[in-house]
Amino acid sequence: MAAELSPEKLSEIHRPTLDQALDAIRTRAYWSPHPEHPKAYGEGGLPGSLGAAEGKAAFDAVLGTRLDLGQPGTDGWTGGEVSPYGPELGVEYPHADPDVLLPAMGAAMGSWRAAGPETRALVCLEIIARISARTHELAHAVMHTSGQAFVMAFQAGGPHAQDRGLEAVAYAYEEQTRTPRSADWSKPQGKRDPLRLHKSYTAAGRGISLLIGCNTFPTWNGYPGLFASLATGNPVLVKPHPRAVLPLALTVQLAREVLTEAGFDPNLVALAAERPGEGIAKTLAIRPEIKIIDYTGSTAFGDWLETNARQAQVYTEKAGVNTIVLDSTDNYRGMLSNLAFSLSLYSGQMCTTPQNLLIPRDGITTDAGAKSYEDVVADIAEAVNGLLGDDARANGLLGALVNPDVKARLEGAAALGDVALTSRPVVNPDFPDAVVRTPAIVKLDGTKPDDGAAYLSECFGPVSFAVAVDSTADALDLLRRTIREKGAMTVGAYTTSPEVERAVEDVCFDESAQLSLNLTGGVYVNQTAAFSDFHGSGGNPAANAALCDGAFVSNRFRVVEVRRQA
Amino acid sequence: MAAELSPEKLSEIHRPTLDQALDAIRTRAYWSPHPEHPKAYGEGGLPGSLGAAEGKAAFDAVLGTRLDLGQPGTDGWTGGEVSPYGPELGVEYPHADPDVLLPAMGAAMGSWRAAGPETRALVCLEIIARISARTHELAHAVMHTSGQAFVMAFQAGGPHAQDRGLEAVAYAYEEQTRTPRSADWSKPQGKRDPLRLHKSYTAAGRGISLLIGCNTFPTWNGYPGLFASLATGNPVLVKPHPRAVLPLALTVQLAREVLTEAGFDPNLVALAAERPGEGIAKTLAIRPEIKIIDYTGSTAFGDWLETNARQAQVYTEKAGVNTIVLDSTDNYRGMLSNLAFSLSLYSGQMCTTPQNLLIPRDGITTDAGAKSYEDVVADIAEAVNGLLGDDARANGLLGALVNPDVKARLEGAAALGDVALTSRPVVNPDFPDAVVRTPAIVKLDGTKPDDGAAYLSECFGPVSFAVAVDSTADALDLLRRTIREKGAMTVGAYTTSPEVERAVEDVCFDESAQLSLNLTGGVYVNQTAAFSDFHGSGGNPAANAALCDGAFVSNRFRVVEVRRQA
């Protein structure tokens, strides 16, 4: 049977997009093929895509059903997701016997390798296109597993996640094709005939890749590893977070569909859902068949993987402590509103949300005059209150707390210091069971060792610390120490001084942290754009890889050379 | 003081070479700027280079002296190298206090980072050019530490090693410059003004890089890691094998000279020579300042490094078991002479030397008629004897045994099975104390478990095993098992069957091993050419990295982005 999706057809549809993506990662100018606006999907919008109502209907239709992926080794069914907004999803997923599933996945590798980097990339692009067409459906799945508000689930879980997946494919393609498929080599030997060899170079995947998904950004944090591994020739086993299975299960379903249509073995992508408390990530991670692991989650388990899954290349994104240094600004209002948004978005449940605001005890200079430490803290608190004063708007920005641990941490924050901004519950009229909370700000002293225990730990969720420091120089020392010891996904700074700017840059260069300077408009420190911004640096304890760069893809395959006498 | 070597001057001298190297790693055609012939150096040859007599004189002049590198933290002197050819070298090297030296090296990083990828690459090229000019001198240093014969020490320790260093610089430059230095990003916002950011991207080294050198190929195995790390912004601490200090100490001296002339801190490259039995590699490897380690040597210590030096990126080349599959040939004489050379070169003391020759029990088909297992083994033995019958030629190919362990292994080989080729001592008239031995071939049975203990272990040195197998299919099974369990730097095969050829390729693709097919001329399985051949694959237990590819350089630096509101 001829494949419905031939390489020629795939090339016709997707090669221009691949070329644009390759260009974008080189120029790092703005680019995305995935529209951000919900109205861009459905009739009259992106061809073949589900509109708002269709997407919602598709999501509703999957609730309470059994999602049969047709995987080998299915030995039962498991499920039990409960939306942070309240409803039980009721979806059942296949539970896999790894002794059957893993060999089936391994058997799929040979023809996938033989397909070559371009066909692999184009198949990946078709998978991403199918995902894109169902962005509305997936947005609901992300919303009801992560607790993100709908618009954020739509954008971050849809086009932005798809962008990151596509970016990984572009890096993978470029990395594999920097070595030609073959070369004729002729070495002069003086008067004798030259030595001649014909050489071929084959990008060979390393083995099965395990994606360990997270609760808060199942698609955004999952797609880079999934597509980087698949595009470099590796089957991918997707082990979602037990509370965020649906978005990745739907992704696996689409991937298996496309692989089949393109004439490949669907077992190149499979799901490993787990029974409650089963903890299969630990078992799978040390299987000899698993050669690559992508993980986003706690530092404890990330460290465990790095220590124990020694047979695999392990890419981890773990906890970190993100800092904002406040030195001076020429746009005080812009700074306050920018920070208020950054602290509020998704209730601070982003790995990129600022946690520690380092503010000189004697205050900062601004275009609105000198502001004391107390002024700055009060003004940030007021800006947050202003931003979230309207409940509808608050719900749209905050989403729901993803799990009871976050709520418990928030409730414990008041005990850590003086509360400058008190968290308040917000009622979500559509989902009365959702736990919605505005952020808290707690005042701490950067010179008190007791306070250090708080601000030098990640307090994941809607809690930030206004840390009083003796000077900007002390802030930079604390920044350096924080990145080095605890890691950071993001660093922000506000300053009008070129010297301070250079000093902050030097700390970030030395400690390998991504820096945003003087953001006062509609770009926030916690957001990065694929093709242009790196997410994490891979050089500090918060993550051992960046999304996305050469290092993220180059060790997912090896080049095997065959030399023949010519 | 203005630097003698300005970026402009360096660019004028070296940019064309860098561009050629960048082109070569993309086309993988033959290329080298470093002449292989000893007569190409000296007056009338490579400008500024030492000729044969001058090189020898320079080597003689350093013997018995103290090599003061002007390093901070020098707390004494150490030495004690004895040439495998007999003479004591009598050179003393600085012994370093790491608590002084490492901070001094770390302090050199900032300005090296600020210099940017191009200037770093050009400075590296100037260092390599200085090394090239002293190839004759370094050849003696390599010969009298590794035991290689002079011509091999000259070529492998000189131009070929310099090629590998240059190749690493080219990869490092390309990897760092695939992201632009800056970008203007503008994201459309419908009717509103676009969001605009100015972004800069800085390649930042990770920290101090530790090079742990080996005894047999101090420069060839040392230069890739040294230059990959230096070119990506990291200071490099060179810890040579205690029996092979001189070649790397001279390299460090030249690097420090060039760095100084180019206006950089010479402490970007420093030597860590050790006192007898001190074992400083273990201590240095787990220092928090050490962020990268390059190592060539035993599997035991390589595994130790990978397990314990968790703060560092660790690149290891360890032991492996290299296999040749003999199925059939249309050039029996060519095959025999090619194999004889491969087994003899440097007394089999190459990580790429074939060890196991898998030969079907029922023999192979050849252009000279059917040959039984016994025929093939006897003919290979005869070919080796023919090649090494003349003592002068034997000395020129074999060199000397590098240490008593190799001699002991060779002496123990007779006990492993029937000896098909007996090793004989060869007298070196110039160096009567040199231990020179021709290779031994021992017959083993691939179906006997007891024999497996021998052929499934690396027997480093001039010992190979003629392993009888039931069929070519069994040979391929054993090949697969050998690569998977023991690793392999090289695989060779002789076959006239397209099916067998494809089957061998599939094993090598699956298990990630570099394959040479039907070599019957002047290219040998144990030799690789920089810019074209990969040395190792990085995908089997023999090595976790290949020389040289993107993965070898991409994690030696991180890209730090600074975003500013535009």
mmCIF file of C-alpha atoms in Angstrom, chain B residues 139-293:
data_model
loop_
_atom_site.group_PDB
_atom_site.id
_atom_site.type_symbol
_atom_site.label_atom_id
_atom_site.label_comp_id
_atom_site.label_asym_id
_atom_site.label_seq_id
_atom_site.Cartn_x
_atom_site.Cartn_y
_atom_site.Cartn_z
ATOM 1 C CA ALA B 139 57.646 14.743 16.927
ATOM 2 C CA HIS B 140 60.645 13.805 19.056
ATOM 3 C CA ALA B 141 58.705 14.651 22.191
ATOM 4 C CA VAL B 142 55.814 12.433 21.079
ATOM 5 C CA MET B 143 58.165 9.641 20.013
ATOM 6 C CA HIS B 144 60.000 9.632 23.336
ATOM 7 C CA THR B 145 56.850 9.610 25.442
ATOM 8 C CA SER B 146 54.505 7.394 23.424
ATOM 9 C CA GLY B 147 56.999 4.977 21.923
ATOM 10 C CA GLN B 148 55.716 5.701 18.433
ATOM 11 C CA ALA B 149 58.263 5.356 15.651
ATOM 12 C CA PHE B 150 59.539 8.719 14.448
ATOM 13 C CA VAL B 151 57.545 8.963 11.227
ATOM 14 C CA MET B 152 54.323 8.103 12.989
ATOM 15 C CA ALA B 153 55.107 10.433 15.898
ATOM 16 C CA PHE B 154 55.777 13.111 13.301
ATOM 17 C CA GLN B 155 52.575 12.591 11.334
ATOM 18 C CA ALA B 156 50.059 11.489 13.949
ATOM 19 C CA GLY B 157 51.574 13.657 16.669
ATOM 20 C CA GLY B 158 52.147 16.584 14.303
ATOM 21 C CA PRO B 159 49.994 17.456 11.278
ATOM 22 C CA HIS B 160 47.216 14.975 12.052
ATOM 23 C CA ALA B 161 46.906 16.192 15.639
ATOM 24 C CA GLN B 162 47.025 19.812 14.446
ATOM 25 C CA ASP B 163 44.285 18.992 11.931
ATOM 26 C CA ARG B 164 42.105 17.608 14.717
ATOM 27 C CA GLY B 165 42.729 20.724 16.797
ATOM 28 C CA LEU B 166 41.854 22.984 13.880
ATOM 29 C CA GLU B 167 38.768 20.909 13.138
ATOM 30 C CA ALA B 168 37.605 21.430 16.738
ATOM 31 C CA VAL B 169 38.138 25.185 16.364
ATOM 32 C CA ALA B 170 36.076 25.198 13.164
ATOM 33 C CA TYR B 171 33.220 23.320 14.827
ATOM 34 C CA ALA B 172 33.409 25.605 17.849
ATOM 35 C CA TYR B 173 33.333 28.731 15.689
ATOM 36 C CA GLU B 174 30.436 27.482 13.603
ATOM 37 C CA GLU B 175 28.455 26.411 16.643
ATOM 38 C CA GLN B 176 28.891 29.759 18.383
ATOM 39 C CA THR B 177 28.059 31.815 15.320
ATOM 40 C CA ARG B 178 24.906 29.988 14.251
ATOM 41 C CA THR B 179 23.149 32.376 16.611
ATOM 42 C CA PRO B 180 23.715 36.013 15.578
ATOM 43 C CA ARG B 181 25.309 38.488 17.981
ATOM 44 C CA SER B 182 22.097 40.492 18.077
ATOM 45 C CA ALA B 183 18.633 40.670 16.635
ATOM 46 C CA ASP B 184 15.824 43.158 16.458
ATOM 47 C CA TRP B 185 12.547 41.474 17.193
ATOM 48 C CA SER B 186 9.234 43.004 16.261
ATOM 49 C CA LYS B 187 5.995 41.167 16.878
ATOM 50 C CA PRO B 188 2.891 42.512 15.127
ATOM 51 C CA GLN B 189 -0.046 43.383 17.407
ATOM 52 C CA GLY B 190 -2.826 43.953 14.907
ATOM 53 C CA LYS B 191 -3.759 47.627 14.911
ATOM 54 C CA ARG B 192 -1.568 48.407 17.891
ATOM 55 C CA ASP B 193 2.135 49.129 17.706
ATOM 56 C CA PRO B 194 4.264 46.007 17.390
ATOM 57 C CA LEU B 195 6.139 44.741 20.417
ATOM 58 C CA ARG B 196 9.802 45.502 19.885
ATOM 59 C CA LEU B 197 12.893 44.154 21.623
ATOM 60 C CA HIS B 198 16.565 44.429 20.985
ATOM 61 C CA LYS B 199 18.298 41.166 21.803
ATOM 62 C CA SER B 200 21.950 40.273 22.162
ATOM 63 C CA TYR B 201 23.320 36.734 22.277
ATOM 64 C CA THR B 202 26.653 36.010 23.911
ATOM 65 C CA ALA B 203 28.474 32.696 23.788
ATOM 66 C CA ALA B 204 29.721 32.247 27.348
ATOM 67 C CA GLY B 205 32.174 29.523 28.317
ATOM 68 C CA ARG B 206 31.128 27.246 31.153
ATOM 69 C CA GLY B 207 34.223 27.439 33.341
ATOM 70 C CA ILE B 208 37.613 25.826 33.539
ATOM 71 C CA SER B 209 38.142 22.844 31.252
ATOM 72 C CA LEU B 210 40.362 19.974 32.342
ATOM 73 C CA LEU B 211 42.229 17.969 29.741
ATOM 74 C CA ILE B 212 43.415 14.604 31.045
ATOM 75 C CA GLY B 213 45.997 13.441 28.526
ATOM 76 C CA CYS B 214 46.933 9.932 27.533
ATOM 77 C CA ASN B 215 50.234 8.141 27.148
ATOM 78 C CA THR B 216 49.967 6.921 23.565
ATOM 79 C CA PHE B 217 48.659 9.962 21.667
ATOM 80 C CA PRO B 218 49.247 12.976 23.902
ATOM 81 C CA THR B 219 48.703 15.552 21.148
ATOM 82 C CA TRP B 220 46.316 13.737 18.788
ATOM 83 C CA ASN B 221 43.893 12.859 21.559
ATOM 84 C CA GLY B 222 44.592 16.047 23.484
ATOM 85 C CA TYR B 223 44.214 18.815 20.919
ATOM 86 C CA PRO B 224 40.511 18.350 20.079
ATOM 87 C CA GLY B 225 39.334 18.915 23.653
ATOM 88 C CA LEU B 226 41.944 21.584 24.340
ATOM 89 C CA PHE B 227 40.998 23.697 21.340
ATOM 90 C CA ALA B 228 37.253 22.982 21.482
ATOM 91 C CA SER B 229 37.183 24.308 25.049
ATOM 92 C CA LEU B 230 39.501 27.248 24.472
ATOM 93 C CA ALA B 231 37.667 28.352 21.324
ATOM 94 C CA THR B 232 34.338 28.276 23.173
ATOM 95 C CA GLY B 233 35.607 30.598 25.882
ATOM 96 C CA ASN B 234 36.941 28.294 28.579
ATOM 97 C CA PRO B 235 40.359 28.342 30.241
ATOM 98 C CA VAL B 236 42.021 24.944 29.844
ATOM 99 C CA LEU B 237 44.036 23.154 32.489
ATOM 100 C CA VAL B 238 46.180 20.480 30.865
ATOM 101 C CA LYS B 239 46.884 17.442 33.063
ATOM 102 C CA PRO B 240 49.161 15.223 30.959
ATOM 103 C CA HIS B 241 49.741 11.532 31.517
ATOM 104 C CA PRO B 242 52.782 11.393 33.839
ATOM 105 C CA ARG B 243 54.689 9.435 31.175
ATOM 106 C CA ALA B 244 53.784 11.861 28.376
ATOM 107 C CA VAL B 245 54.130 15.360 29.757
ATOM 108 C CA LEU B 246 56.585 16.973 27.348
ATOM 109 C CA PRO B 247 54.451 17.223 24.185
ATOM 110 C CA LEU B 248 51.613 18.873 26.084
ATOM 111 C CA ALA B 249 53.927 21.032 28.205
ATOM 112 C CA LEU B 250 55.484 22.450 25.029
ATOM 113 C CA THR B 251 51.970 22.968 23.680
ATOM 114 C CA VAL B 252 50.969 24.859 26.829
ATOM 115 C CA GLN B 253 54.119 26.974 26.541
ATOM 116 C CA LEU B 254 53.298 27.955 22.965
ATOM 117 C CA ALA B 255 49.661 28.664 23.852
ATOM 118 C CA ARG B 256 50.699 30.953 26.719
ATOM 119 C CA GLU B 257 53.114 32.808 24.414
ATOM 120 C CA VAL B 258 50.447 33.429 21.798
ATOM 121 C CA LEU B 259 47.802 34.443 24.344
ATOM 122 C CA THR B 260 50.183 36.985 25.813
ATOM 123 C CA GLU B 261 51.116 38.401 22.422
ATOM 124 C CA ALA B 262 47.445 38.675 21.520
ATOM 125 C CA GLY B 263 46.787 40.682 24.690
ATOM 126 C CA PHE B 264 45.057 37.963 26.664
ATOM 127 C CA ASP B 265 45.844 36.423 30.009
ATOM 128 C CA PRO B 266 48.254 33.509 29.499
ATOM 129 C CA ASN B 267 46.532 31.683 32.348
ATOM 130 C CA LEU B 268 43.808 30.729 29.903
ATOM 131 C CA VAL B 269 46.015 27.688 29.287
ATOM 132 C CA ALA B 270 48.037 26.105 32.078
ATOM 133 C CA LEU B 271 49.775 22.865 32.921
ATOM 134 C CA ALA B 272 49.069 20.610 35.897
ATOM 135 C CA ALA B 273 51.974 18.170 36.082
ATOM 136 C CA GLU B 274 51.832 15.759 38.964
ATOM 137 C CA ARG B 275 54.278 14.198 41.387
ATOM 138 C CA PRO B 276 54.755 10.433 41.109
ATOM 139 C CA GLY B 277 51.684 8.631 42.431
ATOM 140 C CA GLU B 278 49.891 11.860 43.233
ATOM 141 C CA GLY B 279 46.834 11.090 41.110
ATOM 142 C CA ILE B 280 45.752 14.705 40.777
ATOM 143 C CA ALA B 281 43.260 13.952 38.005
ATOM 144 C CA LYS B 282 40.842 12.618 40.610
ATOM 145 C CA THR B 283 41.220 15.663 42.824
ATOM 146 C CA LEU B 284 41.007 18.178 40.009
ATOM 147 C CA ALA B 285 38.099 16.457 38.254
ATOM 148 C CA ILE B 286 35.685 17.092 41.104
ATOM 149 C CA ARG B 287 36.723 20.693 41.868
ATOM 150 C CA PRO B 288 33.712 22.964 41.503
ATOM 151 C CA GLU B 289 35.674 25.248 39.138
ATOM 152 C CA ILE B 290 36.075 22.421 36.607
ATOM 153 C CA LYS B 291 33.089 22.495 34.266
ATOM 154 C CA ILE B 292 34.397 20.439 31.337
ATOM 155 C CA ILE B 293 36.612 17.345 31.248
#
